[in-house]
Each structure stands twice: as structure tokens, then as C-alpha cells.
Amino acid sequence: MTNEPEYRPGLEDVIAAKSAISFIDGKRARLEYRGIPVEVLAKESSYEETSWLLLKGTLPTQRQLADFDHDLRQRRKLHYRLKDLLRTMPATGHPMDALQAGVSAMGLFHPSRSVKDPAANWDATLRILASLPSLVAAFARIRRGDEILDPREDLDHAANFYYMTFGHEPTPAVRKVLDASFIVHAEHTMNASTFTARVTGSTLANPYAVISAAVGSLSGPLHGGANEEALAQFEAIGSAANVKPWLDGKLAADPKFKVMGLGHRVYKVKDPRANVVQELAEHVFAETSRPKNYETALELERVAAGIYGPKGVYPNVDFYSGVVYQALGIPTDVFTPIFAVGRAAGWLAHWNEQLVGNRIFRPEQIFTGTVDADYVPLEKRP
Ligand code: COA
């Protein structure tokens, strides 16, 4: 019998924090924000209201929501030098890198050496929530050779983001899809980027550094980047008819082949957010037409269920979201930034929660190297 703590790769099942923000039951496909199911929020709420719920713990009163909404609208505009900074970035770079650099740079415009002032923290929370869509939209336009647009105070969060990206207002259906998409991506317990936010926050780093770190974490293909990869995969498959031969071929080459957009550390059934996104997709496709990639995705879900279902591997949120964004005309590499725009509310809620009774994260390791090695002077080495 040994007292040595157990090493769990990927920290699976390791408790990293106590949190009252969201709850997942991975066997019953339940995701709740402050007790309210995400499906209900996607249908009934708005991203602004959901953000308040996540940040403050309860639904806002009418007055609170109106003030919050007003405060966000006031903080959307990017500093002109921040826009200059975005313009100097290589247009061929990935928008997630631009977003990470952009939000980090905001810390230069709003420097703070302390996170002990709740009023200043709330102001930063509002500014980050309001500015992230502006950063994403600005870089998307720069890459197309278009002028950056100023935000519109008469539009809500989702509609303004769409307007700042495309230069015209979304239809009501498209606005609803974007708003609901921000809601379903807003929070998801102790995922990699949220954990990153909490770890960075625990050092009392400024909130821009916290969110920048989280954006970097979200950018990887095993996390937020999976929606891009999922879409690329549907395109590579080409058609619903080619799903089975494609998957058979992949599995013959590698029996451990991973289908993008499937599987989740916590969900062992279909991710409830995938159902919401799929429902939204049907709304979008009523305005456009059912794209080939959607038919391919449906067939891949069906075929994959027979193969991976027994392992509890089913579609996650990224499986269908790329297909929806593509139908909205959103460039592929802006998919993950949209995820980040939505997730900002969750990251900020966790940052605020972490600061209450904060203790810096400092886990242990199992040392596998050598000890007491000799230093051999360079001239004596080959
Ligand atoms: N396709 C096929 N099999 C998969 C799979 C996928 N997408 N995801 C997991 N599996 C299988 C693994 O091969 C493994 O099988 P085994 O027990 O026979 O070895 C088992 O399911 C457990 O997978 P594992 O990679 O250990 O799970 P994890 O909890 O460490 O990883 C993810 C979770 C999300 C990283 C993983 O499912 C994945 O890489 N999915 C694809 C990327 C993706 O969609 N990410 C977005 C997440 S929201």
C-alpha cells in the first residue's frame, strides 16, 4: 500500500475547483447554467441575459438587464490604436491568434496592477464581453480588405456582431441562430480553456491576460478548434453516400481513428448542445437550403453510432455548429472565434468565482528524470 497520490493523465475525474456556475450530467445529457437547462435558455433567453445569469447567479430583473445591456453597448467600440494593431497583423494568420493578441493588448489600454477592486473588475468584465465580438469582426473584415465598422448601439449583441462582420443586419432567424449559438457555447464547467482561465486568474493576473490565455487554450483542435475540423471532414467525405466507405477506409488504416466532432470527456450520450445546434440548423436551412455537408453529417452520425456508440462516443457541440456557421456565410476560421465570443461569459464568471477565496494553482508532478547529474563543461563535451 502506498500513500503516493494517483497520477491521472488529463486530470480525468480530478476535482480542480468548487463552482456554482454550471452543472453537467453526462449520462442524462443535461447541461444547466445556474440550474436552468441550456435548451430552455437557448429558446427563451438572450446572450445578454444568460451572461448576467452566469456572472451574477440569478436571472436579472428587467431593470438590471436593461442597464447591463446598455453598459455592454457602450463598451463595444475598439480603441483606434487597437484597430491599428489589428491592421498590422498578417491577414493570413488565424483569427484565434488575432483574437488572443487583441484581447491581451486590451490590457495595455486598460492597465491595472490589482484585481482587488470589484468595481474595476466588473468594468473589465463588461469591456471584455462587449469587445470580443468587435475584435473578431474587425479582423474578419481586415482579412477581406474591408474597412472596420463601428458598432451599432441600436443592435443587440448577436445582431451587432453580425453587422460588424458583414456590414448588414441579419434576418431575425439568423440573429436568433447566432444568439442561441452564443448561449450554448457560453459555459461548460471545468473544460480546458475554463481551467486555463482559472489557473491564470489564480495568479491574480489582469483579466485581459486571463481571457487571452483562455482563448489560446480554446484554439486547439481537441477543444474549440474541432468545429473547423469537423466541417473539413464533411467536405473531405463529400456526400452522404461516401460516409461508410470513407469511415471503413479510415478505420482500416487506423483502428483508433478519431472522427472530429464526436466524443466528449463528460458526455457519454449525445451532447445536449448538439441537439440545440441541430434544431437551429433546421431553422437556417428553411431560409437557405439543406447543404450537402449537413446530409453528410447526419449520415456520419448514424453510421458512427453503430461503431462508437458502445464506447459512449456521440456527437458533441462541434459536430453540427460548423455546418450552421457555413450556411450563415461565416468563414471557416471564424468558427472558433465565435465559440470564444460565447464562452467569454463563462470564462469571466469563473474568473470572478476564482477570485473569491483564491488560492494559486500549483499541482504536483511525478519526476521521471535523473537527479544529481554532473555539469560537464562545454569544451569537454563532444
Ligand atoms: N472518434 C472515434 N473514437 C473516439 C473519439 C472520436 N472522436 N473520441 C473518443 N474516441 C474513443 C477513443 O479512441 C477511446 O477508445 P478506446 O477506449 O478504445 O481507446 C475512447 O473513445 C476514449 O477516448 P479518449 O480520447 O480517451 O477520450 P478523452 O476524454 O481523452 O477525449 C476528446 C475527449 C473530446 C478530446 C475526444 O473525444 C476527441 O478527440 N474528440 C474529437 C475532437 C473533438 O470533437 N473535440 C471537441 C470536444 S467538445
Coordinates of C-alpha atoms and ligand atoms in Angstrom, one line a residue:
M1 CA 0.0 0.0 0.0
T2 CA 1.4 3.4 -0.9
N3 CA 0.3 6.9 0.0
E4 CA 1.6 8.4 -3.2
P5 CA -1.2 10.4 -5.0
E6 CA -2.5 8.7 -8.1
Y7 CA -1.5 10.3 -11.5
R8 CA -4.4 10.8 -13.8
P9 CA -3.5 11.8 -17.3
G10 CA -5.6 14.7 -18.5
L11 CA -6.6 15.2 -14.8
E12 CA -9.6 13.0 -15.5
D13 CA -12.0 12.9 -12.5
V14 CA -9.7 15.2 -10.6
I15 CA -11.6 18.0 -8.8
A16 CA -10.0 21.3 -9.6
A17 CA -12.5 23.7 -8.1
K18 CA -15.8 24.2 -6.4
S19 CA -18.2 26.0 -8.7
A20 CA -21.8 27.0 -8.7
I21 CA -21.9 28.2 -12.3
S22 CA -22.9 25.2 -14.4
F23 CA -23.7 21.6 -14.0
I24 CA -23.4 18.6 -16.4
D25 CA -25.0 15.2 -16.1
G26 CA -23.0 13.4 -18.8
K27 CA -25.2 10.3 -18.7
R28 CA -28.5 12.1 -18.9
A29 CA -27.4 14.7 -21.5
R30 CA -28.1 17.6 -19.1
L31 CA -26.3 20.9 -19.0
E32 CA -27.6 23.7 -16.7
Y33 CA -26.4 27.2 -16.2
R34 CA -27.2 28.2 -12.6
G35 CA -29.8 25.5 -12.5
I36 CA -31.6 26.4 -15.8
P37 CA -31.3 23.9 -18.7
V38 CA -29.3 25.2 -21.7
E39 CA -32.1 24.2 -24.1
V40 CA -34.5 26.5 -22.2
L41 CA -32.1 29.4 -22.3
A42 CA -31.3 28.9 -26.0
K43 CA -35.1 29.1 -26.7
E44 CA -36.3 31.7 -24.2
S45 CA -33.3 33.9 -23.2
S46 CA -30.8 36.1 -24.9
Y47 CA -27.0 36.0 -24.7
E48 CA -27.0 39.2 -22.6
E49 CA -29.5 37.8 -20.1
T50 CA -27.6 34.4 -20.0
S51 CA -24.3 36.2 -19.4
W52 CA -25.8 38.1 -16.4
L53 CA -27.2 34.8 -15.1
L54 CA -23.7 33.2 -15.3
L55 CA -21.9 36.1 -13.9
K56 CA -24.4 37.1 -11.1
G57 CA -26.0 33.7 -10.3
T58 CA -29.7 34.7 -10.8
L59 CA -31.8 35.9 -13.7
P60 CA -31.7 39.7 -13.9
T61 CA -34.6 42.0 -13.1
Q62 CA -35.9 44.0 -16.0
R63 CA -34.0 47.0 -14.8
Q64 CA -30.8 45.1 -14.2
L65 CA -31.0 43.6 -17.7
A66 CA -31.7 47.0 -19.4
D67 CA -28.7 48.6 -17.5
F68 CA -26.4 45.6 -18.3
D69 CA -27.4 45.7 -22.0
H70 CA -26.8 49.4 -22.1
D71 CA -23.4 49.1 -20.4
L72 CA -22.3 46.5 -22.9
R73 CA -23.5 48.6 -25.9
Q74 CA -21.4 51.5 -24.5
R75 CA -18.2 49.4 -24.5
R76 CA -18.2 47.8 -27.9
K77 CA -16.0 50.3 -29.7
L78 CA -12.3 49.4 -30.1
H79 CA -9.6 52.0 -29.3
Y80 CA -8.3 53.3 -32.6
R81 CA -4.8 52.1 -31.8
L82 CA -6.1 48.6 -31.1
K83 CA -7.6 48.8 -34.6
D84 CA -4.2 49.9 -36.0
L85 CA -2.7 46.9 -34.2
L86 CA -5.1 44.5 -35.8
R87 CA -4.3 46.1 -39.2
T88 CA -0.6 45.3 -38.8
M89 CA -1.3 41.6 -38.2
P90 CA -0.7 39.2 -41.1
A91 CA -4.1 38.7 -42.9
T92 CA -3.1 35.1 -43.5
G93 CA -2.9 34.5 -39.7
H94 CA -5.6 32.6 -37.9
P95 CA -8.3 34.8 -36.3
M96 CA -7.9 33.0 -33.0
D97 CA -4.3 34.2 -32.8
A98 CA -5.5 37.7 -33.7
L99 CA -8.2 37.5 -31.0
Q100 CA -5.7 36.2 -28.4
A101 CA -3.3 39.0 -29.2
G102 CA -6.1 41.6 -29.4
V103 CA -7.6 40.8 -26.0
S104 CA -4.2 40.7 -24.5
A105 CA -3.4 44.1 -26.0
M106 CA -6.5 45.5 -24.3
G107 CA -4.6 45.1 -21.1
L108 CA -2.2 47.7 -22.4
F109 CA -5.1 50.2 -22.9
H110 CA -6.7 49.4 -19.5
P111 CA -3.7 48.7 -17.3
S112 CA -4.4 47.5 -13.8
R113 CA -1.9 46.1 -11.3
S114 CA -4.6 44.8 -9.0
V115 CA -7.7 42.7 -9.3
K116 CA -8.8 43.6 -5.7
D117 CA -11.3 46.3 -6.8
P118 CA -14.7 44.8 -7.5
A119 CA -15.9 47.8 -9.4
A120 CA -12.8 47.8 -11.7
N121 CA -13.2 44.0 -12.2
W122 CA -16.9 44.5 -13.2
D123 CA -15.9 47.2 -15.6
A124 CA -13.3 44.9 -17.2
T125 CA -15.8 42.1 -17.3
L126 CA -18.2 44.3 -19.3
R127 CA -15.5 45.6 -21.6
I128 CA -14.2 42.1 -22.5
L129 CA -17.7 40.8 -23.1
A130 CA -18.6 43.8 -25.3
S131 CA -15.3 44.0 -27.2
L132 CA -14.6 40.4 -28.1
P133 CA -17.2 40.4 -31.0
S134 CA -15.8 43.7 -32.2
L135 CA -12.2 42.2 -32.3
V136 CA -13.4 39.1 -34.2
A137 CA -15.5 41.2 -36.6
A138 CA -12.7 43.7 -37.2
F139 CA -10.1 41.1 -38.1
A140 CA -12.5 39.2 -40.3
R141 CA -13.1 42.5 -42.3
I142 CA -9.4 43.3 -42.4
R143 CA -8.7 40.0 -43.9
R144 CA -11.2 40.6 -46.7
G145 CA -9.7 44.0 -47.4
D146 CA -12.8 45.8 -45.9
E147 CA -12.9 48.8 -43.6
I148 CA -13.5 48.1 -39.9
L149 CA -17.0 49.1 -39.0
D150 CA -18.1 50.9 -35.8
P151 CA -20.6 49.1 -33.6
R152 CA -24.3 50.0 -33.8
E153 CA -25.8 50.8 -30.4
D154 CA -29.3 50.1 -31.7
L155 CA -28.5 46.4 -32.2
D156 CA -28.2 43.6 -29.6
H157 CA -25.0 41.6 -29.0
A158 CA -25.6 39.0 -31.7
A159 CA -27.1 41.3 -34.4
N160 CA -24.3 43.8 -33.8
F161 CA -21.6 41.1 -34.2
Y162 CA -23.2 40.1 -37.5
Y163 CA -23.5 43.7 -38.7
M164 CA -19.9 44.5 -37.7
T165 CA -18.7 41.4 -39.7
F166 CA -20.8 41.6 -42.8
G167 CA -21.9 45.3 -43.0
H168 CA -25.7 44.5 -43.0
E169 CA -28.2 43.3 -40.4
P170 CA -29.0 39.7 -40.0
T171 CA -32.5 38.4 -40.7
P172 CA -34.5 37.6 -37.5
A173 CA -33.8 33.8 -38.0
V174 CA -30.1 34.3 -38.5
R175 CA -29.9 36.6 -35.5
K176 CA -31.7 34.0 -33.3
V177 CA -29.3 31.3 -34.5
L178 CA -26.2 33.4 -33.6
D179 CA -27.7 34.4 -30.3
A180 CA -28.6 30.9 -29.3
S181 CA -25.2 29.7 -30.5
F182 CA -23.5 32.2 -28.2
I183 CA -25.8 30.8 -25.4
V184 CA -25.0 27.1 -25.9
H185 CA -21.3 27.9 -26.0
A186 CA -21.3 30.3 -23.0
E187 CA -20.3 27.8 -20.3
H188 CA -19.3 24.2 -19.8
T189 CA -17.9 23.5 -16.3
M190 CA -14.2 22.7 -16.0
N191 CA -13.1 22.3 -19.6
A192 CA -9.5 23.1 -20.7
S193 CA -10.0 26.8 -21.5
T194 CA -12.0 27.5 -18.4
F195 CA -9.4 25.7 -16.3
T196 CA -6.8 27.8 -18.1
A197 CA -8.8 30.9 -17.1
R198 CA -9.0 29.8 -13.5
V199 CA -5.3 28.9 -13.3
T200 CA -4.3 32.2 -14.9
G201 CA -6.8 34.1 -12.7
S202 CA -5.4 32.4 -9.6
T203 CA -2.1 34.2 -10.1
L204 CA -4.1 37.5 -9.8
A205 CA -3.1 38.3 -13.4
N206 CA -5.2 41.0 -15.1
P207 CA -8.5 39.9 -16.7
Y208 CA -7.2 40.5 -20.2
A209 CA -4.3 38.1 -19.6
V210 CA -6.8 35.6 -18.2
I211 CA -9.1 35.8 -21.2
S212 CA -6.1 35.8 -23.6
A213 CA -4.8 32.6 -22.0
A214 CA -8.3 31.0 -22.3
V215 CA -8.6 32.0 -26.0
G216 CA -5.2 30.3 -26.6
S217 CA -6.4 27.1 -24.9
L218 CA -9.7 27.1 -26.8
S219 CA -7.9 27.3 -30.2
G220 CA -6.6 23.7 -30.2
P221 CA -8.3 21.1 -32.4
L222 CA -9.2 18.9 -29.4
H223 CA -11.2 21.8 -27.9
G224 CA -12.8 24.7 -29.7
G225 CA -10.9 24.1 -33.0
A226 CA -12.9 20.9 -33.5
N227 CA -15.8 22.7 -35.3
E228 CA -13.4 23.7 -38.2
E229 CA -12.0 20.2 -38.4
A230 CA -15.5 18.7 -38.4
L231 CA -16.5 20.8 -41.3
A232 CA -13.3 20.0 -43.2
Q233 CA -14.0 16.3 -42.6
F234 CA -17.6 16.6 -44.1
E235 CA -16.1 18.3 -47.1
A236 CA -13.5 15.6 -47.5
I237 CA -16.2 12.9 -47.3
G238 CA -18.1 14.8 -50.0
S239 CA -21.5 13.1 -49.8
A240 CA -23.8 11.1 -47.5
A241 CA -23.2 8.1 -49.9
N242 CA -19.5 8.2 -49.3
V243 CA -19.7 8.2 -45.5
K244 CA -19.4 4.4 -45.0
P245 CA -16.6 3.8 -47.5
W246 CA -14.7 6.8 -46.1
L247 CA -15.0 5.6 -42.5
D248 CA -14.2 2.0 -43.4
G249 CA -11.1 3.2 -45.1
K250 CA -10.0 5.4 -42.2
L251 CA -10.6 2.6 -39.7
A252 CA -8.7 0.1 -41.9
A253 CA -5.7 2.4 -41.8
D254 CA -6.0 3.2 -38.1
P255 CA -8.4 1.3 -35.9
K256 CA -8.2 4.2 -33.4
F257 CA -9.1 6.8 -36.0
K258 CA -11.0 9.8 -34.4
V259 CA -13.9 11.4 -36.1
M260 CA -13.9 15.1 -35.5
G261 CA -17.0 16.4 -33.6
L262 CA -17.5 13.1 -31.8
G263 CA -16.7 12.2 -28.2
H264 CA -16.5 14.1 -25.0
R265 CA -14.8 13.6 -21.7
V266 CA -18.0 14.1 -19.8
Y267 CA -20.9 13.2 -22.1
K268 CA -21.4 9.5 -22.8
V269 CA -24.5 10.3 -24.8
K270 CA -25.2 12.9 -27.5
D271 CA -24.2 16.3 -26.2
P272 CA -27.4 18.3 -25.5
R273 CA -25.9 21.3 -27.2
A274 CA -25.5 19.3 -30.4
N275 CA -29.3 18.8 -30.4
V276 CA -29.9 22.6 -29.9
V277 CA -27.5 23.4 -32.7
Q278 CA -29.2 20.9 -34.9
E279 CA -32.6 22.4 -34.3
L280 CA -31.1 25.8 -35.1
A281 CA -29.7 24.4 -38.3
E282 CA -33.1 23.3 -39.4
H283 CA -34.3 27.0 -39.0
V284 CA -31.4 28.3 -41.0
F285 CA -31.9 25.7 -43.7
A286 CA -35.5 26.7 -44.0
E287 CA -34.2 30.1 -45.2
T288 CA -31.4 28.7 -47.4
S289 CA -31.4 25.0 -48.4
R290 CA -30.2 21.9 -46.7
P291 CA -26.5 21.8 -47.6
K292 CA -24.7 18.7 -48.7
N293 CA -22.4 18.9 -45.6
Y294 CA -25.5 18.6 -43.4
E295 CA -26.7 15.5 -45.1
T296 CA -23.2 14.1 -44.8
A297 CA -23.1 14.9 -41.1
L298 CA -26.5 13.2 -40.5
E299 CA -25.3 10.1 -42.2
L300 CA -21.9 10.1 -40.4
E301 CA -23.8 10.4 -37.0
R302 CA -25.9 7.4 -38.0
V303 CA -23.0 5.2 -39.1
A304 CA -20.7 6.3 -36.3
A305 CA -23.3 5.5 -33.7
G306 CA -23.1 1.8 -34.7
I307 CA -19.3 1.8 -34.3
Y308 CA -18.5 4.2 -31.5
G309 CA -21.9 4.2 -29.6
P310 CA -21.0 1.3 -27.4
K311 CA -18.0 3.4 -26.1
G312 CA -20.3 6.3 -25.4
V313 CA -18.9 8.4 -28.2
Y314 CA -21.6 10.5 -29.8
P315 CA -21.7 14.0 -31.5
N316 CA -20.6 16.9 -29.4
V317 CA -21.4 20.6 -29.9
D318 CA -18.8 20.9 -32.7
F319 CA -20.3 18.3 -34.9
Y320 CA -23.1 20.5 -36.4
S321 CA -22.0 24.0 -35.5
G322 CA -19.6 24.4 -38.4
V323 CA -22.3 23.4 -40.9
V324 CA -24.6 26.0 -39.4
Y325 CA -22.0 28.8 -39.5
Q326 CA -21.1 27.9 -43.1
A327 CA -24.7 28.2 -44.0
L328 CA -24.7 31.7 -42.5
G329 CA -21.7 32.6 -44.7
I330 CA -19.2 32.8 -41.9
P331 CA -15.6 32.0 -42.9
T332 CA -14.4 28.7 -41.5
D333 CA -11.6 30.0 -39.4
V334 CA -14.1 32.4 -37.7
F335 CA -16.0 29.4 -36.2
T336 CA -13.8 29.1 -33.2
P337 CA -13.6 32.8 -32.5
I338 CA -17.5 32.7 -32.4
F339 CA -17.1 29.9 -29.8
A340 CA -14.8 32.3 -27.9
V341 CA -17.2 35.2 -28.1
G342 CA -19.9 33.0 -26.5
R343 CA -17.6 31.3 -24.0
A344 CA -16.3 34.7 -22.7
A345 CA -19.3 34.9 -20.3
G346 CA -18.3 31.5 -18.7
W347 CA -14.6 32.4 -18.5
L348 CA -15.4 35.7 -16.8
A349 CA -17.9 34.0 -14.4
H350 CA -15.2 31.5 -13.4
W351 CA -12.5 34.3 -13.1
N352 CA -14.8 36.2 -10.7
E353 CA -15.6 33.0 -8.8
Q354 CA -11.9 32.1 -8.6
L355 CA -11.0 35.4 -7.1
V356 CA -13.3 34.7 -4.1
G357 CA -11.1 32.9 -1.6
N358 CA -8.5 32.5 -4.3
R359 CA -5.6 30.1 -3.8
I360 CA -2.9 29.9 -6.6
F361 CA -3.0 26.6 -8.6
R362 CA 0.2 24.7 -8.0
P363 CA -0.2 20.9 -8.7
E364 CA 2.4 18.3 -8.2
Q365 CA 4.3 16.1 -10.7
I366 CA 5.9 12.7 -10.7
F367 CA 9.5 13.3 -11.5
T368 CA 10.8 10.9 -14.1
G369 CA 14.2 12.4 -14.9
T370 CA 17.7 12.0 -13.4
V371 CA 18.8 13.5 -10.1
D372 CA 22.2 14.9 -9.1
A373 CA 23.6 14.9 -12.7
D374 CA 27.2 16.3 -13.3
Y375 CA 27.7 19.5 -15.2
V376 CA 30.2 18.7 -17.9
P377 CA 31.9 21.9 -19.2
L378 CA 31.2 22.6 -22.9
E379 CA 34.8 22.1 -24.0
K380 CA 34.8 18.6 -22.6
R381 CA 31.6 17.6 -24.4
P382 CA 31.7 16.1 -27.9
Ligands
COA1 N1 -13.8 9.2 -32.7 C1 -13.6 7.9 -32.5 N2 -13.3 7.4 -31.3 C2 -13.3 8.2 -30.3 C3 -13.4 9.6 -30.5 C4 -13.7 10.1 -31.7 N3 -13.9 11.4 -32.0 N4 -13.3 10.2 -29.3 C5 -13.0 9.2 -28.4 N5 -13.0 8.0 -29.0 C6 -12.7 6.7 -28.4 C7 -11.2 6.7 -28.2 O1 -10.5 6.1 -29.3 C8 -11.1 5.8 -26.9 O2 -11.3 4.5 -27.3 P1 -10.5 3.3 -26.5 O3 -11.1 3.3 -25.1 O4 -10.9 2.1 -27.3 O5 -9.1 3.6 -26.5 C9 -12.3 6.2 -26.1 O6 -13.3 6.7 -27.1 C10 -12.0 7.3 -25.1 O7 -11.4 8.4 -25.8 P2 -10.3 9.4 -25.2 O8 -9.6 10.1 -26.4 O9 -9.5 8.8 -24.2 O10 -11.3 10.5 -24.6 P3 -10.9 11.9 -23.9 O11 -11.9 12.1 -22.9 O12 -9.4 11.9 -23.5 O13 -11.0 12.9 -25.1 C11 -12.0 14.3 -26.7 C12 -12.2 13.6 -25.4 C13 -13.1 15.3 -26.9 C14 -10.7 15.0 -26.8 C15 -12.0 13.1 -27.8 O14 -13.3 12.5 -27.8 C16 -11.7 13.7 -29.2 O15 -10.5 13.8 -29.5 N6 -12.8 14.0 -30.0 C17 -12.5 14.6 -31.3 C18 -12.3 16.0 -31.2 C19 -13.5 16.8 -30.8 O16 -14.5 16.7 -31.4 N7 -13.3 17.8 -29.8 C20 -14.4 18.7 -29.4 C21 -14.8 18.4 -28.0 S1 -16.2 19.4 -27.5

